[in-house]
PDB file of C-alpha atoms in Angstrom:
ATOM      1  CA  MET I   1     -16.534  -5.736 -13.610  1.00  0.00           C
ATOM      2  CA  GLY I   2     -12.580  -6.272 -12.839  1.00  0.00           C
ATOM      3  CA  TYR I   3     -10.867  -3.566 -10.984  1.00  0.00           C
ATOM      4  CA  VAL I   4     -12.803  -0.291  -9.653  1.00  0.00           C
ATOM      5  CA  GLU I   5     -11.430   2.142  -6.532  1.00  0.00           C
ATOM      6  CA  ARG I   6     -13.095   5.371  -5.464  1.00  0.00           C
ATOM      7  CA  ALA I   7     -11.811   7.635  -2.759  1.00  0.00           C
ATOM      8  CA  SER I   8     -12.571   6.476   0.751  1.00  0.00           C
ATOM      9  CA  ARG I   9     -14.630   8.711   3.601  1.00  0.00           C
ATOM     10  CA  VAL I  10     -11.373   7.571   5.899  1.00  0.00           C
ATOM     11  CA  PRO I  11      -8.723  10.241   5.300  1.00  0.00           C
ATOM     12  CA  GLY I  12      -6.197  10.196   2.741  1.00  0.00           C
ATOM     13  CA  ALA I  13      -7.372   6.189   1.975  1.00  0.00           C
ATOM     14  CA  VAL I  14      -8.396   4.690  -1.476  1.00  0.00           C
ATOM     15  CA  VAL I  15     -11.490   1.860  -1.319  1.00  0.00           C
ATOM     16  CA  TRP I  16     -10.741  -1.014  -4.367  1.00  0.00           C
ATOM     17  CA  SER I  17     -12.521  -4.398  -5.157  1.00  0.00           C
ATOM     18  CA  ARG I  18     -11.385  -6.791  -7.475  1.00  0.00           C
ATOM     19  CA  ASP I  19     -13.670  -9.417  -9.290  1.00  0.00           C
ATOM     20  CA  VAL I  20     -12.140 -12.712 -10.758  1.00  0.00           C
ATOM     21  CA  PRO I  21     -14.336 -13.373 -14.532  1.00  0.00           C
ATOM     22  CA  PRO I  22     -14.864 -17.212 -14.222  1.00  0.00           C
ATOM     23  CA  GLY I  23     -12.036 -19.492 -15.640  1.00  0.00           C
ATOM     24  CA  ALA I  24      -9.518 -16.828 -14.576  1.00  0.00           C
ATOM     25  CA  GLY I  25      -8.241 -19.493 -11.873  1.00  0.00           C
ATOM     26  CA  GLY I  26      -5.481 -18.310  -9.846  1.00  0.00           C
ATOM     27  CA  ARG I  27      -4.187 -15.299 -11.905  1.00  0.00           C
ATOM     28  CA  ARG I  28      -3.312 -11.979 -10.649  1.00  0.00           C
ATOM     29  CA  THR I  29      -1.710  -9.285 -11.419  1.00  0.00           C
ATOM     30  CA  PRO I  30       1.022  -8.491  -9.604  1.00  0.00           C
ATOM     31  CA  VAL I  31       0.940  -6.261  -6.304  1.00  0.00           C
ATOM     32  CA  LEU I  32       3.732  -3.244  -7.356  1.00  0.00           C
ATOM     33  CA  PRO I  33       5.264  -1.838  -3.833  1.00  0.00           C
ATOM     34  CA  ASP I  34       3.336   1.893  -3.390  1.00  0.00           C
ATOM     35  CA  GLY I  35       4.632   2.390   0.155  1.00  0.00           C
ATOM     36  CA  CYS I  36       0.985   2.117   1.174  1.00  0.00           C
ATOM     37  CA  MET I  37      -1.010  -1.151   3.397  1.00  0.00           C
ATOM     38  CA  ASP I  38      -4.264  -2.840   2.921  1.00  0.00           C
ATOM     39  CA  LEU I  39      -6.926  -3.770   4.896  1.00  0.00           C
ATOM     40  CA  LEU I  40      -8.466  -6.411   2.675  1.00  0.00           C
ATOM     41  CA  TRP I  41     -11.597  -8.731   2.557  1.00  0.00           C
ATOM     42  CA  THR I  42     -12.670 -11.949   0.864  1.00  0.00           C
ATOM     43  CA  GLU I  43     -15.513 -13.767   2.126  1.00  0.00           C
ATOM     44  CA  GLY I  44     -14.826 -15.620   5.396  1.00  0.00           C
ATOM     45  CA  ARG I  45     -11.413 -13.656   5.474  1.00  0.00           C
ATOM     46  CA  LEU I  46     -10.509  -9.939   6.891  1.00  0.00           C
ATOM     47  CA  PHE I  47      -6.545  -9.474   6.504  1.00  0.00           C
ATOM     48  CA  VAL I  48      -3.593  -6.822   6.412  1.00  0.00           C
ATOM     49  CA  ALA I  49      -1.422  -6.183   3.388  1.00  0.00           C
ATOM     50  CA  GLY I  50       2.149  -5.157   5.043  1.00  0.00           C
ATOM     51  CA  PRO I  51       3.987  -2.491   2.950  1.00  0.00           C
ATOM     52  CA  ASP I  52       5.764  -4.236   0.226  1.00  0.00           C
ATOM     53  CA  THR I  53       9.397  -4.118  -1.166  1.00  0.00           C
ATOM     54  CA  ARG I  54       9.162  -6.094  -3.902  1.00  0.00           C
ATOM     55  CA  ALA I  55       6.273  -6.516  -6.222  1.00  0.00           C
ATOM     56  CA  HIS I  56       3.896  -9.422  -4.386  1.00  0.00           C
ATOM     57  CA  HIS I  57       2.391 -12.483  -6.734  1.00  0.00           C
ATOM     58  CA  GLY I  58       0.283 -14.312  -4.641  1.00  0.00           C
ATOM     59  CA  GLY I  59      -2.426 -16.397  -6.037  1.00  0.00           C
ATOM     60  CA  GLY I  60      -5.806 -15.470  -5.469  1.00  0.00           C
ATOM     61  CA  GLY I  61      -6.991 -19.348  -5.109  1.00  0.00           C
ATOM     62  CA  ASP I  62     -10.652 -19.734  -5.357  1.00  0.00           C
ATOM     63  CA  VAL I  63     -11.210 -16.358  -4.393  1.00  0.00           C
ATOM     64  CA  SER I  64     -13.746 -14.360  -6.849  1.00  0.00           C
ATOM     65  CA  ARG I  65     -13.727 -10.985  -5.315  1.00  0.00           C
ATOM     66  CA  VAL I  66     -10.905  -9.169  -3.288  1.00  0.00           C
ATOM     67  CA  VAL I  67     -12.116  -5.840  -1.374  1.00  0.00           C
ATOM     68  CA  GLY I  68     -10.026  -3.148   0.107  1.00  0.00           C
ATOM     69  CA  VAL I  69      -9.053  -0.011   1.938  1.00  0.00           C
ATOM     70  CA  ARG I  70      -5.640   1.163   0.768  1.00  0.00           C
ATOM     71  CA  PHE I  71      -4.369   3.673   3.461  1.00  0.00           C
ATOM     72  CA  ALA I  72      -1.753   6.654   2.301  1.00  0.00           C
ATOM     73  CA  PRO I  73       1.455   6.258   3.749  1.00  0.00           C
ATOM     74  CA  GLY I  74       2.032   5.766   6.823  1.00  0.00           C
ATOM     75  CA  THR I  75      -1.626   6.081   8.225  1.00  0.00           C
ATOM     76  CA  ALA I  76      -2.248   2.535   9.040  1.00  0.00           C
ATOM     77  CA  PRO I  77      -0.260   2.150  12.183  1.00  0.00           C
ATOM     78  CA  ALA I  78      -2.407   3.906  14.188  1.00  0.00           C
ATOM     79  CA  VAL I  79      -5.658   2.307  12.866  1.00  0.00           C
ATOM     80  CA  LEU I  80      -3.893  -1.185  13.109  1.00  0.00           C
ATOM     81  CA  GLY I  81      -1.998  -0.295  16.748  1.00  0.00           C
ATOM     82  CA  THR I  82       0.974  -2.205  15.094  1.00  0.00           C
ATOM     83  CA  PRO I  83       4.412  -0.852  13.597  1.00  0.00           C
ATOM     84  CA  ALA I  84       4.468  -1.456  10.325  1.00  0.00           C
ATOM     85  CA  ARG I  85       8.103  -2.977  10.499  1.00  0.00           C
ATOM     86  CA  VAL I  86       6.383  -6.229  11.567  1.00  0.00           C
ATOM     87  CA  LEU I  87       3.954  -6.598   8.572  1.00  0.00           C
ATOM     88  CA  ARG I  88       6.618  -5.551   5.969  1.00  0.00           C
ATOM     89  CA  ASP I  89       6.182  -7.665   3.281  1.00  0.00           C
ATOM     90  CA  ARG I  90       3.856  -9.906   4.721  1.00  0.00           C
ATOM     91  CA  ARG I  91      -0.036 -10.550   4.798  1.00  0.00           C
ATOM     92  CA  VAL I  92      -1.455 -11.166   7.993  1.00  0.00           C
ATOM     93  CA  ASP I  93      -5.078 -12.323   9.098  1.00  0.00           C
ATOM     94  CA  LEU I  94      -6.488  -9.812  11.577  1.00  0.00           C
ATOM     95  CA  THR I  95      -6.897 -12.073  14.276  1.00  0.00           C
ATOM     96  CA  GLU I  96      -3.026 -12.005  14.719  1.00  0.00           C
ATOM     97  CA  LEU I  97      -3.426  -7.926  15.527  1.00  0.00           C
ATOM     98  CA  TRP I  98      -6.904  -7.577  16.760  1.00  0.00           C
ATOM     99  CA  PRO I  99      -9.116  -9.881  19.594  1.00  0.00           C
ATOM    100  CA  ARG I 100     -10.247 -13.295  17.764  1.00  0.00           C
ATOM    101  CA  PRO I 101     -14.028 -12.165  18.667  1.00  0.00           C
ATOM    102  CA  LEU I 102     -13.622  -8.967  17.301  1.00  0.00           C
ATOM    103  CA  VAL I 103     -12.578  -9.981  13.989  1.00  0.00           C
ATOM    104  CA  ARG I 104     -15.363 -12.737  13.771  1.00  0.00           C
ATOM    105  CA  ALA I 105     -18.006 -10.531  14.321  1.00  0.00           C
ATOM    106  CA  LEU I 106     -16.504  -7.857  11.741  1.00  0.00           C
ATOM    107  CA  ILE I 107     -16.110 -10.722   8.983  1.00  0.00           C
ATOM    108  CA  GLY I 108     -20.003 -11.486   9.786  1.00  0.00           C
ATOM    109  CA  ARG I 109     -20.532  -7.847   9.039  1.00  0.00           C
ATOM    110  CA  VAL I 110     -18.996  -7.452   5.806  1.00  0.00           C
ATOM    111  CA  ASP I 111     -19.884 -11.003   4.695  1.00  0.00           C
ATOM    112  CA  ALA I 112     -23.788 -10.075   5.399  1.00  0.00           C
ATOM    113  CA  ALA I 113     -23.607  -7.322   3.747  1.00  0.00           C
ATOM    114  CA  ASP I 114     -25.447  -5.907   0.510  1.00  0.00           C
ATOM    115  CA  ASP I 115     -22.271  -3.756   0.008  1.00  0.00           C
ATOM    116  CA  PRO I 116     -19.051  -5.151   1.516  1.00  0.00           C
ATOM    117  CA  VAL I 117     -17.395  -2.259  -0.393  1.00  0.00           C
ATOM    118  CA  ARG I 118     -19.085   0.400   2.014  1.00  0.00           C
ATOM    119  CA  GLU I 119     -19.132  -2.152   5.201  1.00  0.00           C
ATOM    120  CA  LEU I 120     -15.172  -2.680   5.032  1.00  0.00           C
ATOM    121  CA  GLU I 121     -15.134   1.264   4.477  1.00  0.00           C
ATOM    122  CA  ALA I 122     -16.955   1.875   7.495  1.00  0.00           C
ATOM    123  CA  VAL I 123     -14.865  -0.761   9.663  1.00  0.00           C
ATOM    124  CA  ALA I 124     -11.711   0.741   8.603  1.00  0.00           C
ATOM    125  CA  GLY I 125     -13.441   3.932   9.600  1.00  0.00           C
ATOM    126  CA  GLU I 126     -14.247   2.771  13.267  1.00  0.00           C
ATOM    127  CA  GLY I 127     -10.694   1.895  13.362  1.00  0.00           C
ATOM    128  CA  TRP I 128      -9.609   5.434  12.408  1.00  0.00           C
ATOM    129  CA  THR I 129     -11.810   6.945  14.933  1.00  0.00           C
ATOM    130  CA  ARG I 130     -10.648   4.794  17.619  1.00  0.00           C
ATOM    131  CA  SER I 131      -6.780   5.646  17.026  1.00  0.00           C
ATOM    132  CA  ALA I 132      -5.314   8.406  17.648  1.00  0.00           C
ATOM    133  CA  GLY I 133      -4.695   9.420  14.535  1.00  0.00           C
ATOM    134  CA  THR I 134      -1.228  10.002  12.511  1.00  0.00           C
ATOM    135  CA  ASP I 135       1.507  12.376  13.416  1.00  0.00           C
ATOM    136  CA  PRO I 136       1.159  15.105  10.853  1.00  0.00           C
ATOM    137  CA  LEU I 137       4.895  14.998  10.480  1.00  0.00           C
ATOM    138  CA  VAL I 138       4.334  11.405   9.186  1.00  0.00           C
ATOM    139  CA  GLY I 139       2.312  13.598   6.216  1.00  0.00           C
ATOM    140  CA  ARG I 140       5.299  15.975   5.850  1.00  0.00           C
ATOM    141  CA  ILE I 141       7.729  13.346   5.605  1.00  0.00           C
ATOM    142  CA  VAL I 142       5.862  11.488   2.620  1.00  0.00           C
ATOM    143  CA  ALA I 143       5.362  14.880   0.687  1.00  0.00           C
ATOM    144  CA  GLY I 144       9.010  15.536   0.988  1.00  0.00           C
ATOM    145  CA  LEU I 145       9.932  12.289  -0.491  1.00  0.00           C
ATOM    146  CA  ARG I 146       7.676  12.458  -3.205  1.00  0.00           C
ATOM    147  CA  ALA I 147       8.775  15.854  -4.493  1.00  0.00           C
ATOM    148  CA  GLY I 148      12.107  14.345  -4.330  1.00  0.00           C
ATOM    149  CA  ARG I 149      14.091  15.883  -1.617  1.00  0.00           C
ATOM    150  CA  SER I 150      17.427  14.122  -0.023  1.00  0.00           C
ATOM    151  CA  VAL I 151      16.362  12.000   3.234  1.00  0.00           C
ATOM    152  CA  ALA I 152      18.517  14.782   4.537  1.00  0.00           C
ATOM    153  CA  ALA I 153      17.063  17.525   3.602  1.00  0.00           C
ATOM    154  CA  VAL I 154      13.574  15.896   4.093  1.00  0.00           C
ATOM    155  CA  ALA I 155      15.273  15.388   8.142  1.00  0.00           C
ATOM    156  CA  ASP I 156      16.064  18.732   8.269  1.00  0.00           C
ATOM    157  CA  GLY I 157      12.790  19.773   7.448  1.00  0.00           C
ATOM    158  CA  ALA I 158      11.122  17.725   9.661  1.00  0.00           C
ATOM    159  CA  GLY I 159      13.269  19.292  12.532  1.00  0.00           C
ATOM    160  CA  ILE I 160      14.786  15.456  13.461  1.00  0.00           C
ATOM    161  CA  GLY I 161      18.356  13.805  13.307  1.00  0.00           C
ATOM    162  CA  ALA I 162      18.389  11.117  10.263  1.00  0.00           C
ATOM    163  CA  ARG I 163      19.035   8.589  12.842  1.00  0.00           C
ATOM    164  CA  ALA I 164      15.262   9.380  14.267  1.00  0.00           C
ATOM    165  CA  LEU I 165      13.938   9.697  11.046  1.00  0.00           C
ATOM    166  CA  HIS I 166      14.949   5.950  10.082  1.00  0.00           C
ATOM    167  CA  ARG I 167      13.296   4.990  13.164  1.00  0.00           C
ATOM    168  CA  LEU I 168       9.829   6.716  13.188  1.00  0.00           C
ATOM    169  CA  SER I 169       9.950   5.275   8.865  1.00  0.00           C
ATOM    170  CA  LEU I 170      10.268   1.843  10.410  1.00  0.00           C
ATOM    171  CA  ASP I 171       7.263   2.090  12.459  1.00  0.00           C
ATOM    172  CA  VAL I 172       4.718   3.818  10.069  1.00  0.00           C
ATOM    173  CA  PHE I 173       5.964   3.234   6.399  1.00  0.00           C
ATOM    174  CA  GLY I 174       7.599  -0.457   7.445  1.00  0.00           C
ATOM    175  CA  TYR I 175      11.043   0.532   6.239  1.00  0.00           C
ATOM    176  CA  GLY I 176      13.742   3.440   5.851  1.00  0.00           C
ATOM    177  CA  PRO I 177      13.268   6.504   3.799  1.00  0.00           C
ATOM    178  CA  LYS I 178      15.344   5.426   1.272  1.00  0.00           C
ATOM    179  CA  THR I 179      13.303   2.874   0.529  1.00  0.00           C
ATOM    180  CA  LEU I 180      10.435   4.679   0.714  1.00  0.00           C
ATOM    181  CA  ALA I 181      11.856   7.271  -1.532  1.00  0.00           C
ATOM    182  CA  ARG I 182      12.435   4.718  -4.125  1.00  0.00           C
ATOM    183  CA  VAL I 183       8.821   3.278  -3.992  1.00  0.00           C
ATOM    184  CA  LEU I 184       7.296   6.679  -4.391  1.00  0.00           C
ATOM    185  CA  ARG I 185       9.652   7.507  -7.045  1.00  0.00           C
ATOM    186  CA  PHE I 186       8.966   4.276  -9.374  1.00  0.00           C
ATOM    187  CA  GLN I 187       5.499   4.827  -8.847  1.00  0.00           C
ATOM    188  CA  ARG I 188       6.239   8.287 -10.020  1.00  0.00           C
ATOM    189  CA  ALA I 189       7.604   6.684 -12.875  1.00  0.00           C
ATOM    190  CA  LEU I 190       5.339   4.498 -13.683  1.00  0.00           C
ATOM    191  CA  ASP I 191       2.464   7.230 -13.546  1.00  0.00           C
ATOM    192  CA  LEU I 192       4.233   9.765 -16.277  1.00  0.00           C
ATOM    193  CA  ALA I 193       5.241   6.255 -18.363  1.00  0.00           C
ATOM    194  CA  ARG I 194       1.150   5.325 -19.119  1.00  0.00           C
ATOM    195  CA  THR I 195       0.799   8.830 -20.381  1.00  0.00           C
ATOM    196  CA  GLY I 196       2.846   7.820 -23.032  1.00  0.00           C
ATOM    197  CA  ALA I 197       5.781  10.018 -22.299  1.00  0.00           C
ATOM    198  CA  PRO I 198       8.889   8.417 -23.765  1.00  0.00           C
ATOM    199  CA  LEU I 199      10.992   6.466 -21.023  1.00  0.00           C
ATOM    200  CA  ALA I 200      13.982   8.487 -21.620  1.00  0.00           C
ATOM    201  CA  GLU I 201      11.819  11.272 -20.960  1.00  0.00           C
ATOM    202  CA  VAL I 202      10.489   9.798 -17.689  1.00  0.00           C
ATOM    203  CA  ALA I 203      13.888   8.653 -16.487  1.00  0.00           C
ATOM    204  CA  VAL I 204      15.472  12.210 -16.404  1.00  0.00           C
ATOM    205  CA  ARG I 205      12.206  14.215 -14.571  1.00  0.00           C
ATOM    206  CA  CYS I 206      11.741  11.534 -12.392  1.00  0.00           C
ATOM    207  CA  GLY I 207      15.431  11.744 -10.889  1.00  0.00           C
ATOM    208  CA  TYR I 208      16.864   8.598 -12.634  1.00  0.00           C
ATOM    209  CA  ALA I 209      20.384   8.529 -13.893  1.00  0.00           C
ATOM    210  CA  ASP I 210      19.299   7.731 -17.238  1.00  0.00           C
ATOM    211  CA  GLN I 211      16.880   5.356 -18.764  1.00  0.00           C
ATOM    212  CA  PRO I 212      19.020   2.266 -17.477  1.00  0.00           C
ATOM    213  CA  HIS I 213      18.643   3.571 -14.300  1.00  0.00           C
ATOM    214  CA  LEU I 214      15.352   3.723 -14.456  1.00  0.00           C
ATOM    215  CA  ALA I 215      15.250   0.212 -16.124  1.00  0.00           C
ATOM    216  CA  ARG I 216      17.048  -1.537 -13.229  1.00  0.00           C
ATOM    217  CA  GLU I 217      14.792  -0.157 -10.870  1.00  0.00           C
ATOM    218  CA  ALA I 218      11.946  -1.584 -12.266  1.00  0.00           C
ATOM    219  CA  ARG I 219      13.108  -5.290 -12.333  1.00  0.00           C
ATOM    220  CA  ALA I 220      14.641  -4.599  -8.596  1.00  0.00           C
ATOM    221  CA  LEU I 221      10.992  -3.440  -6.858  1.00  0.00           C
ATOM    222  CA  THR I 222       9.056  -5.495  -9.278  1.00  0.00           C
ATOM    223  CA  GLY I 223      10.493  -8.458 -10.988  1.00  0.00           C
ATOM    224  CA  THR I 224       9.851  -7.509 -14.351  1.00  0.00           C
ATOM    225  CA  PRO I 225      10.947  -4.974 -17.215  1.00  0.00           C
ATOM    226  CA  LEU I 226       9.196  -2.250 -17.263  1.00  0.00           C
ATOM    227  CA  THR I 227       8.027  -2.360 -20.696  1.00  0.00           C
ATOM    228  CA  GLY I 228       6.188  -5.713 -18.984  1.00  0.00           C
ATOM    229  CA  LEU I 229       4.308  -3.667 -16.539  1.00  0.00           C
ATOM    230  CA  LEU I 230       3.201  -0.757 -19.114  1.00  0.00           C
ATOM    231  CA  ALA I 231       1.864  -3.273 -21.903  1.00  0.00           C
TER     232      ALA I 231
END
């Protein structure tokens, strides 16, 4: 089956599943930084992927299927009840964040479900309903940085100072606004490059100084040349 995703009923989220064919062993495609956090299930386990500042190359061991709910940038901490900075570059069992009996019951639900994808989405949706929701300011910050506005301009537009923006960003994104801007710009460049656009054009359109600058950012964020990622 490979990898499949769709929009979730949880606002702004995506539901996805990845099946590893027999004989693939522990090989995995690197997970690239994208500003998001995921609630993940494999049989017998629920865990959280925190916000990445670099590509994650974790092996899959004997796992044959992974299902996830990928929350939009800045929205998962309200559901999890944990600041994103605590989870930066980490994979954490949900029992470290929520009461163990509750997590065991949720694992049993998803394990027993005919459709684990739909059941995990239901778990995430219940968490969203219990949460206080996300401050609308978070969405405006993401939109501004995704559009390529400077951190100073985003702070001004949000009506808060640079230090307040940095503190808020650590809690909801896991890192400062400059790092989030880098991650979002690289994702924008990667999406454009995958359409077949020349890399020099991609660099200019996404705000890099030149193509070598884009290449350096690809290596810094993923440890892999951009051409390797596109291949």
